[in-house]
Amino acid sequence: MTGPRPEAVALAARHAGQAHPARHIGEACRTALRSTYSVGLTLAADAALAQRVSLCAAGPLAARGETLQINLGEGPCVQALKQRAPVLAEDLDDPAATRQWPVYAQQARAHRIRAAFALPVLNGTAPAQQAGLILTLYRDHPGPIREADLHTAQDHADAAELLLLTAPVPREDDPTHAWLLPTDAVVHQAIGVISYRHRLTTGQALALLRAHAHTHNTDLTTLAHAIVHEHLTLPEPPDTGPTDS
């Protein structure tokens, strides 16, 4: 698996010092595109989007487009995570393009969304349930996405992931700083750290995080903060052999 392009690294560096960097990345992506789109950024802990953090909704169509997918459990984001590849639905009136999410397509059209392009950023080779960041472009008219816009959006998606992995979370008692990320996002950061350290799938990493929190009578977010920002290392999990998840 190749790393992010230099353009993505430069974008991340440019936005790293700003409050709410994910929101800035989403807005920057929208501005950089040659055509007019709304931009959504979602961090999902599973392919069904049952556990997710909405990081950004830039533009008039994004908030509704993102919310519909969460409420319905279907849509281009869900499909992109399941198949671990971009979903480029250039016409939501086309049954062939929307056969995996017909209800979403119908309701999206009712909110003037006519095309949607979901670009997942996924790590490793874990199954389709692996956590991932998804950048989705929403447009109010059908038609293919320009290749240049596709590359621009992917660079911004990669930059958002770099920011998510490296952005510090200010202390809760510090009134001078706004939160850089939604609180739940640090849990997903911790899952990524555990997955990397212990060579686990994200599902196994989440189970280990929950088990440790339960054993030590602490909440998940507090433990995640300690793992991500205080370099706490959890004990090695017992070897249960290979799994299918």
Short mmCIF file of N, CA and C in Angstrom, two decimals, residues 89-241:
data_model
loop_
_atom_site.label_atom_id
_atom_site.label_comp_id
_atom_site.label_asym_id
_atom_site.label_seq_id
_atom_site.Cartn_x
_atom_site.Cartn_y
_atom_site.Cartn_z
N ALA A 89 -20.84 7.82 -8.10
CA ALA A 89 -22.22 7.76 -8.57
C ALA A 89 -22.56 9.09 -9.24
N GLU A 90 -22.42 9.12 -10.54
CA GLU A 90 -22.56 10.38 -11.25
C GLU A 90 -24.00 10.74 -11.55
N ASP A 91 -24.94 9.83 -11.32
CA ASP A 91 -26.35 10.14 -11.55
C ASP A 91 -27.19 9.30 -10.59
N LEU A 92 -27.77 9.95 -9.58
CA LEU A 92 -28.57 9.22 -8.60
C LEU A 92 -29.92 8.79 -9.15
N ASP A 93 -30.23 9.17 -10.39
CA ASP A 93 -31.43 8.67 -11.07
C ASP A 93 -31.16 7.34 -11.77
N ASP A 94 -29.91 6.93 -11.82
CA ASP A 94 -29.53 5.71 -12.52
C ASP A 94 -29.62 4.52 -11.58
N PRO A 95 -30.58 3.61 -11.77
CA PRO A 95 -30.73 2.47 -10.86
C PRO A 95 -29.49 1.59 -10.80
N ALA A 96 -28.75 1.49 -11.89
CA ALA A 96 -27.54 0.66 -11.88
C ALA A 96 -26.49 1.23 -10.94
N ALA A 97 -26.41 2.54 -10.85
CA ALA A 97 -25.40 3.17 -10.00
C ALA A 97 -25.78 3.13 -8.53
N THR A 98 -27.08 3.03 -8.25
CA THR A 98 -27.56 3.14 -6.86
C THR A 98 -28.23 1.87 -6.37
N ARG A 99 -27.98 0.74 -7.03
CA ARG A 99 -28.71 -0.49 -6.69
C ARG A 99 -28.42 -0.96 -5.27
N GLN A 100 -27.26 -0.59 -4.71
CA GLN A 100 -26.95 -1.00 -3.34
C GLN A 100 -27.56 -0.07 -2.29
N TRP A 101 -28.07 1.06 -2.72
CA TRP A 101 -28.66 2.02 -1.77
C TRP A 101 -29.80 2.82 -2.42
N PRO A 102 -30.87 2.13 -2.85
CA PRO A 102 -31.97 2.80 -3.55
C PRO A 102 -32.75 3.78 -2.67
N VAL A 103 -32.91 3.46 -1.38
CA VAL A 103 -33.66 4.36 -0.51
C VAL A 103 -32.88 5.66 -0.29
N TYR A 104 -31.58 5.51 -0.06
CA TYR A 104 -30.74 6.70 0.08
C TYR A 104 -30.82 7.56 -1.17
N ALA A 105 -30.71 6.94 -2.33
CA ALA A 105 -30.74 7.70 -3.59
C ALA A 105 -32.05 8.47 -3.73
N GLN A 106 -33.15 7.82 -3.40
CA GLN A 106 -34.45 8.47 -3.51
C GLN A 106 -34.54 9.68 -2.58
N GLN A 107 -34.11 9.51 -1.33
CA GLN A 107 -34.22 10.60 -0.37
C GLN A 107 -33.19 11.69 -0.67
N ALA A 108 -32.01 11.30 -1.15
CA ALA A 108 -31.00 12.30 -1.52
C ALA A 108 -31.50 13.18 -2.65
N ARG A 109 -32.14 12.56 -3.63
CA ARG A 109 -32.68 13.35 -4.74
C ARG A 109 -33.73 14.35 -4.24
N ALA A 110 -34.49 13.97 -3.24
CA ALA A 110 -35.49 14.87 -2.68
C ALA A 110 -34.84 16.09 -2.04
N HIS A 111 -33.57 15.97 -1.70
CA HIS A 111 -32.82 17.10 -1.12
C HIS A 111 -31.85 17.69 -2.13
N ARG A 112 -32.15 17.49 -3.42
CA ARG A 112 -31.40 18.11 -4.52
C ARG A 112 -30.01 17.54 -4.72
N ILE A 113 -29.70 16.40 -4.13
CA ILE A 113 -28.42 15.74 -4.40
C ILE A 113 -28.59 14.85 -5.62
N ARG A 114 -27.87 15.13 -6.67
CA ARG A 114 -28.02 14.38 -7.92
C ARG A 114 -26.82 13.53 -8.25
N ALA A 115 -25.68 13.77 -7.58
CA ALA A 115 -24.48 12.96 -7.79
C ALA A 115 -23.69 12.94 -6.49
N ALA A 116 -23.00 11.82 -6.23
CA ALA A 116 -22.21 11.69 -5.01
C ALA A 116 -20.97 10.85 -5.31
N PHE A 117 -19.84 11.28 -4.77
CA PHE A 117 -18.56 10.62 -5.03
C PHE A 117 -17.86 10.41 -3.69
N ALA A 118 -17.77 9.14 -3.25
CA ALA A 118 -17.22 8.81 -1.94
C ALA A 118 -15.82 8.22 -2.09
N LEU A 119 -14.86 8.82 -1.38
CA LEU A 119 -13.46 8.42 -1.46
C LEU A 119 -12.99 7.97 -0.09
N PRO A 120 -12.80 6.65 0.11
CA PRO A 120 -12.37 6.16 1.42
C PRO A 120 -10.85 6.23 1.58
N VAL A 121 -10.42 6.45 2.80
CA VAL A 121 -8.99 6.37 3.15
C VAL A 121 -8.88 5.25 4.16
N LEU A 122 -8.30 4.12 3.77
CA LEU A 122 -8.26 2.92 4.60
C LEU A 122 -6.83 2.47 4.81
N ASN A 123 -6.55 1.96 6.00
CA ASN A 123 -5.20 1.50 6.33
C ASN A 123 -5.16 -0.01 6.41
N GLY A 124 -4.08 -0.58 5.94
CA GLY A 124 -3.85 -2.01 6.13
C GLY A 124 -4.67 -2.86 5.18
N THR A 125 -4.72 -4.15 5.50
CA THR A 125 -5.41 -5.11 4.64
C THR A 125 -6.47 -5.86 5.42
N ALA A 126 -7.00 -5.22 6.45
CA ALA A 126 -8.04 -5.86 7.25
C ALA A 126 -9.31 -6.00 6.44
N PRO A 127 -10.29 -6.74 6.94
CA PRO A 127 -11.53 -6.94 6.21
C PRO A 127 -12.29 -5.65 5.96
N ALA A 128 -13.40 -5.76 5.26
CA ALA A 128 -14.15 -4.58 4.87
C ALA A 128 -14.72 -3.81 6.05
N GLN A 129 -14.77 -4.43 7.23
CA GLN A 129 -15.28 -3.73 8.40
C GLN A 129 -14.26 -2.78 9.01
N GLN A 130 -13.06 -2.70 8.43
CA GLN A 130 -12.02 -1.84 8.98
C GLN A 130 -12.51 -0.39 9.04
N ALA A 131 -12.06 0.31 10.09
CA ALA A 131 -12.39 1.73 10.22
C ALA A 131 -11.81 2.50 9.06
N GLY A 132 -12.40 3.62 8.75
CA GLY A 132 -11.88 4.43 7.67
C GLY A 132 -12.43 5.83 7.69
N LEU A 133 -11.71 6.73 7.04
CA LEU A 133 -12.13 8.09 6.82
C LEU A 133 -12.67 8.18 5.40
N ILE A 134 -13.80 8.82 5.25
CA ILE A 134 -14.42 8.94 3.92
C ILE A 134 -14.68 10.41 3.62
N LEU A 135 -14.19 10.86 2.48
CA LEU A 135 -14.52 12.18 1.98
C LEU A 135 -15.53 12.00 0.86
N THR A 136 -16.66 12.68 0.97
CA THR A 136 -17.72 12.55 -0.04
C THR A 136 -18.03 13.89 -0.65
N LEU A 137 -18.10 13.91 -1.96
CA LEU A 137 -18.49 15.11 -2.69
C LEU A 137 -19.94 14.97 -3.13
N TYR A 138 -20.72 16.02 -2.91
CA TYR A 138 -22.14 16.03 -3.29
C TYR A 138 -22.35 17.16 -4.31
N ARG A 139 -23.17 16.85 -5.33
CA ARG A 139 -23.41 17.84 -6.38
C ARG A 139 -24.89 17.87 -6.74
N ASP A 140 -25.38 19.03 -7.17
CA ASP A 140 -26.81 19.19 -7.44
C ASP A 140 -27.17 18.94 -8.90
N HIS A 141 -26.24 18.37 -9.66
CA HIS A 141 -26.56 17.99 -11.05
C HIS A 141 -25.76 16.74 -11.40
N PRO A 142 -26.31 15.89 -12.28
CA PRO A 142 -25.62 14.65 -12.66
C PRO A 142 -24.45 14.92 -13.59
N GLY A 143 -23.63 13.89 -13.75
CA GLY A 143 -22.50 13.98 -14.67
C GLY A 143 -21.23 13.47 -14.01
N PRO A 144 -20.26 13.06 -14.80
CA PRO A 144 -19.02 12.51 -14.25
C PRO A 144 -18.20 13.57 -13.53
N ILE A 145 -17.35 13.13 -12.64
CA ILE A 145 -16.43 14.03 -11.95
C ILE A 145 -15.17 14.18 -12.79
N ARG A 146 -14.64 15.38 -12.82
CA ARG A 146 -13.40 15.60 -13.55
C ARG A 146 -12.26 14.87 -12.85
N GLU A 147 -11.32 14.37 -13.67
CA GLU A 147 -10.18 13.65 -13.11
C GLU A 147 -9.38 14.55 -12.17
N ALA A 148 -9.24 15.82 -12.54
CA ALA A 148 -8.48 16.75 -11.69
C ALA A 148 -9.18 16.93 -10.35
N ASP A 149 -10.50 17.01 -10.35
CA ASP A 149 -11.23 17.16 -9.09
C ASP A 149 -11.12 15.90 -8.24
N LEU A 150 -11.09 14.75 -8.89
CA LEU A 150 -10.96 13.49 -8.16
C LEU A 150 -9.61 13.44 -7.44
N HIS A 151 -8.55 13.83 -8.12
CA HIS A 151 -7.23 13.84 -7.49
C HIS A 151 -7.16 14.87 -6.37
N THR A 152 -7.76 16.04 -6.60
CA THR A 152 -7.77 17.08 -5.57
C THR A 152 -8.49 16.59 -4.32
N ALA A 153 -9.65 15.96 -4.51
CA ALA A 153 -10.41 15.47 -3.37
C ALA A 153 -9.66 14.37 -2.63
N GLN A 154 -8.99 13.47 -3.37
CA GLN A 154 -8.23 12.40 -2.70
C GLN A 154 -7.07 12.97 -1.90
N ASP A 155 -6.42 13.99 -2.42
CA ASP A 155 -5.33 14.62 -1.67
C ASP A 155 -5.85 15.23 -0.37
N HIS A 156 -7.01 15.87 -0.43
CA HIS A 156 -7.57 16.46 0.78
C HIS A 156 -8.02 15.38 1.77
N ALA A 157 -8.54 14.27 1.25
CA ALA A 157 -8.91 13.16 2.13
C ALA A 157 -7.68 12.59 2.84
N ASP A 158 -6.59 12.40 2.10
CA ASP A 158 -5.36 11.90 2.69
C ASP A 158 -4.81 12.89 3.72
N ALA A 159 -4.90 14.18 3.40
CA ALA A 159 -4.43 15.21 4.34
C ALA A 159 -5.26 15.19 5.62
N ALA A 160 -6.57 15.00 5.47
CA ALA A 160 -7.44 14.94 6.65
C ALA A 160 -7.05 13.78 7.55
N GLU A 161 -6.70 12.64 6.94
CA GLU A 161 -6.29 11.51 7.76
C GLU A 161 -4.98 11.80 8.50
N LEU A 162 -4.03 12.44 7.82
CA LEU A 162 -2.78 12.80 8.48
C LEU A 162 -3.05 13.72 9.67
N LEU A 163 -3.95 14.68 9.51
CA LEU A 163 -4.28 15.59 10.60
C LEU A 163 -4.96 14.85 11.74
N LEU A 164 -5.83 13.93 11.39
CA LEU A 164 -6.55 13.17 12.41
C LEU A 164 -5.59 12.35 13.25
N LEU A 165 -4.57 11.82 12.63
CA LEU A 165 -3.62 10.97 13.34
C LEU A 165 -2.62 11.75 14.18
N THR A 166 -2.42 13.04 13.84
CA THR A 166 -1.36 13.79 14.51
C THR A 166 -1.86 14.97 15.33
N ALA A 167 -3.10 15.40 15.13
CA ALA A 167 -3.56 16.60 15.82
C ALA A 167 -3.67 16.37 17.32
N PRO A 168 -3.11 17.28 18.14
CA PRO A 168 -3.26 17.15 19.59
C PRO A 168 -4.67 17.52 20.01
N VAL A 169 -5.14 16.91 21.07
CA VAL A 169 -6.43 17.28 21.65
C VAL A 169 -6.18 18.10 22.91
N PRO A 170 -6.63 19.36 22.97
CA PRO A 170 -6.36 20.18 24.14
C PRO A 170 -6.99 19.61 25.40
N ARG A 171 -6.45 20.03 26.55
CA ARG A 171 -7.02 19.62 27.82
C ARG A 171 -8.44 20.13 27.95
N GLU A 172 -9.30 19.33 28.58
CA GLU A 172 -10.69 19.72 28.74
C GLU A 172 -10.82 20.94 29.65
N ASP A 173 -9.83 21.17 30.55
CA ASP A 173 -9.92 22.30 31.47
C ASP A 173 -9.22 23.55 30.93
N ASP A 174 -8.81 23.50 29.65
CA ASP A 174 -8.13 24.64 29.06
C ASP A 174 -9.14 25.46 28.27
N PRO A 175 -9.61 26.63 28.78
CA PRO A 175 -10.65 27.40 28.10
C PRO A 175 -10.14 28.20 26.92
N THR A 176 -8.82 28.24 26.72
CA THR A 176 -8.27 29.10 25.67
C THR A 176 -8.17 28.40 24.33
N HIS A 177 -8.45 27.10 24.31
CA HIS A 177 -8.35 26.35 23.05
C HIS A 177 -9.66 25.65 22.75
N ALA A 178 -10.07 25.72 21.51
CA ALA A 178 -11.23 24.94 21.07
C ALA A 178 -10.77 23.52 20.77
N TRP A 179 -11.70 22.58 20.89
CA TRP A 179 -11.36 21.19 20.55
C TRP A 179 -11.01 21.11 19.07
N LEU A 180 -9.91 20.42 18.79
CA LEU A 180 -9.51 20.25 17.40
C LEU A 180 -10.34 19.18 16.71
N LEU A 181 -10.82 18.23 17.48
CA LEU A 181 -11.58 17.12 16.92
C LEU A 181 -12.75 16.83 17.83
N PRO A 182 -13.85 16.27 17.30
CA PRO A 182 -14.91 15.81 18.19
C PRO A 182 -14.35 14.81 19.19
N THR A 183 -14.93 14.78 20.39
CA THR A 183 -14.39 13.96 21.47
C THR A 183 -14.25 12.50 21.05
N ASP A 184 -15.25 11.96 20.38
CA ASP A 184 -15.20 10.55 20.02
C ASP A 184 -14.06 10.23 19.05
N ALA A 185 -13.55 11.22 18.36
CA ALA A 185 -12.50 10.94 17.38
C ALA A 185 -11.26 10.38 18.04
N VAL A 186 -10.97 10.77 19.27
CA VAL A 186 -9.77 10.25 19.94
C VAL A 186 -9.90 8.76 20.19
N VAL A 187 -11.12 8.26 20.33
CA VAL A 187 -11.32 6.82 20.47
C VAL A 187 -10.87 6.11 19.20
N HIS A 188 -11.21 6.68 18.05
CA HIS A 188 -10.81 6.07 16.78
C HIS A 188 -9.30 6.19 16.58
N GLN A 189 -8.71 7.30 17.05
CA GLN A 189 -7.26 7.40 17.01
C GLN A 189 -6.62 6.29 17.83
N ALA A 190 -7.15 6.06 19.03
CA ALA A 190 -6.61 5.02 19.91
C ALA A 190 -6.75 3.65 19.27
N ILE A 191 -7.87 3.40 18.60
CA ILE A 191 -8.06 2.13 17.91
C ILE A 191 -6.96 1.93 16.87
N GLY A 192 -6.65 3.00 16.13
CA GLY A 192 -5.58 2.90 15.14
C GLY A 192 -4.23 2.62 15.77
N VAL A 193 -3.95 3.28 16.90
CA VAL A 193 -2.68 3.07 17.59
C VAL A 193 -2.57 1.62 18.08
N ILE A 194 -3.64 1.13 18.72
CA ILE A 194 -3.64 -0.24 19.23
C ILE A 194 -3.49 -1.24 18.09
N SER A 195 -4.22 -0.99 17.01
CA SER A 195 -4.15 -1.88 15.85
C SER A 195 -2.73 -1.98 15.33
N TYR A 196 -2.04 -0.84 15.26
CA TYR A 196 -0.66 -0.82 14.75
C TYR A 196 0.29 -1.50 15.73
N ARG A 197 0.18 -1.15 17.02
CA ARG A 197 1.12 -1.67 18.02
C ARG A 197 1.00 -3.18 18.17
N HIS A 198 -0.23 -3.68 18.18
CA HIS A 198 -0.46 -5.09 18.51
C HIS A 198 -0.76 -5.95 17.28
N ARG A 199 -0.73 -5.32 16.10
CA ARG A 199 -1.00 -6.05 14.85
C ARG A 199 -2.37 -6.72 14.89
N LEU A 200 -3.37 -5.92 15.24
CA LEU A 200 -4.75 -6.40 15.33
C LEU A 200 -5.60 -5.74 14.27
N THR A 201 -6.72 -6.35 13.94
CA THR A 201 -7.72 -5.66 13.14
C THR A 201 -8.33 -4.56 14.01
N THR A 202 -9.01 -3.62 13.39
CA THR A 202 -9.61 -2.54 14.18
C THR A 202 -10.72 -3.08 15.09
N GLY A 203 -11.42 -4.12 14.65
CA GLY A 203 -12.43 -4.73 15.51
C GLY A 203 -11.82 -5.33 16.76
N GLN A 204 -10.69 -6.03 16.60
CA GLN A 204 -9.99 -6.60 17.74
C GLN A 204 -9.43 -5.51 18.64
N ALA A 205 -8.92 -4.42 18.02
CA ALA A 205 -8.38 -3.31 18.80
C ALA A 205 -9.46 -2.65 19.64
N LEU A 206 -10.64 -2.47 19.06
CA LEU A 206 -11.75 -1.89 19.81
C LEU A 206 -12.15 -2.79 20.97
N ALA A 207 -12.18 -4.10 20.74
CA ALA A 207 -12.51 -5.05 21.82
C ALA A 207 -11.49 -4.98 22.95
N LEU A 208 -10.21 -4.86 22.60
CA LEU A 208 -9.16 -4.76 23.62
C LEU A 208 -9.30 -3.46 24.41
N LEU A 209 -9.59 -2.38 23.70
CA LEU A 209 -9.78 -1.08 24.37
C LEU A 209 -10.95 -1.14 25.34
N ARG A 210 -12.07 -1.72 24.92
CA ARG A 210 -13.24 -1.82 25.78
C ARG A 210 -12.96 -2.72 26.99
N ALA A 211 -12.28 -3.84 26.77
CA ALA A 211 -11.99 -4.76 27.87
C ALA A 211 -11.10 -4.10 28.92
N HIS A 212 -10.10 -3.34 28.47
CA HIS A 212 -9.20 -2.67 29.40
C HIS A 212 -9.94 -1.59 30.18
N ALA A 213 -10.82 -0.85 29.50
CA ALA A 213 -11.60 0.19 30.18
C ALA A 213 -12.51 -0.42 31.24
N HIS A 214 -13.12 -1.55 30.90
CA HIS A 214 -14.02 -2.21 31.85
C HIS A 214 -13.23 -2.74 33.06
N THR A 215 -12.10 -3.35 32.80
CA THR A 215 -11.29 -3.93 33.87
C THR A 215 -10.80 -2.85 34.85
N HIS A 216 -10.49 -1.68 34.33
CA HIS A 216 -9.94 -0.61 35.17
C HIS A 216 -10.99 0.45 35.52
N ASN A 217 -12.25 0.14 35.23
CA ASN A 217 -13.36 1.00 35.63
C ASN A 217 -13.15 2.45 35.17
N THR A 218 -12.80 2.62 33.91
CA THR A 218 -12.63 3.94 33.33
C THR A 218 -13.43 4.02 32.05
N ASP A 219 -13.72 5.24 31.62
CA ASP A 219 -14.49 5.37 30.39
C ASP A 219 -13.57 5.31 29.18
N LEU A 220 -14.16 5.01 28.04
CA LEU A 220 -13.40 4.76 26.83
C LEU A 220 -12.62 5.98 26.38
N THR A 221 -13.23 7.16 26.47
CA THR A 221 -12.56 8.37 25.99
C THR A 221 -11.34 8.71 26.83
N THR A 222 -11.46 8.58 28.17
CA THR A 222 -10.31 8.85 29.04
C THR A 222 -9.16 7.91 28.74
N LEU A 223 -9.47 6.64 28.55
CA LEU A 223 -8.44 5.66 28.23
C LEU A 223 -7.82 5.96 26.87
N ALA A 224 -8.66 6.33 25.90
CA ALA A 224 -8.15 6.65 24.56
C ALA A 224 -7.19 7.84 24.60
N HIS A 225 -7.54 8.87 25.39
CA HIS A 225 -6.65 10.02 25.55
C HIS A 225 -5.29 9.57 26.08
N ALA A 226 -5.30 8.68 27.06
CA ALA A 226 -4.05 8.22 27.64
C ALA A 226 -3.20 7.46 26.62
N ILE A 227 -3.84 6.69 25.77
CA ILE A 227 -3.12 5.92 24.75
C ILE A 227 -2.53 6.82 23.69
N VAL A 228 -3.33 7.78 23.23
CA VAL A 228 -2.90 8.62 22.11
C VAL A 228 -1.94 9.72 22.56
N HIS A 229 -2.21 10.34 23.70
CA HIS A 229 -1.47 11.54 24.08
C HIS A 229 -0.53 11.36 25.27
N GLU A 230 -0.66 10.24 26.00
CA GLU A 230 0.24 9.99 27.12
C GLU A 230 1.05 8.72 26.90
N HIS A 231 0.93 8.15 25.70
CA HIS A 231 1.73 6.99 25.29
C HIS A 231 1.52 5.76 26.18
N LEU A 232 0.32 5.64 26.72
CA LEU A 232 -0.02 4.43 27.46
C LEU A 232 -0.06 3.24 26.51
N THR A 233 0.55 2.14 26.91
CA THR A 233 0.54 0.91 26.12
C THR A 233 -0.25 -0.16 26.86
N LEU A 234 -1.22 -0.74 26.20
CA LEU A 234 -2.02 -1.79 26.82
C LEU A 234 -1.23 -3.10 26.84
N PRO A 235 -1.55 -3.97 27.78
CA PRO A 235 -0.89 -5.30 27.79
C PRO A 235 -1.21 -6.05 26.51
N GLU A 236 -0.30 -6.91 26.10
CA GLU A 236 -0.54 -7.72 24.92
C GLU A 236 -1.76 -8.59 25.12
N PRO A 237 -2.65 -8.66 24.14
CA PRO A 237 -3.83 -9.52 24.27
C PRO A 237 -3.44 -10.99 24.18
N PRO A 238 -4.25 -11.87 24.75
CA PRO A 238 -3.95 -13.31 24.61
C PRO A 238 -4.03 -13.73 23.15
N ASP A 239 -3.21 -14.67 22.78
CA ASP A 239 -3.18 -15.16 21.40
C ASP A 239 -4.36 -16.10 21.19
N THR A 240 -5.33 -15.61 20.43
CA THR A 240 -6.54 -16.42 20.17
C THR A 240 -6.50 -17.06 18.79
N GLY A 241 -5.38 -16.87 18.10
CA GLY A 241 -5.29 -17.47 16.77
C GLY A 241 -5.95 -16.60 15.72
#
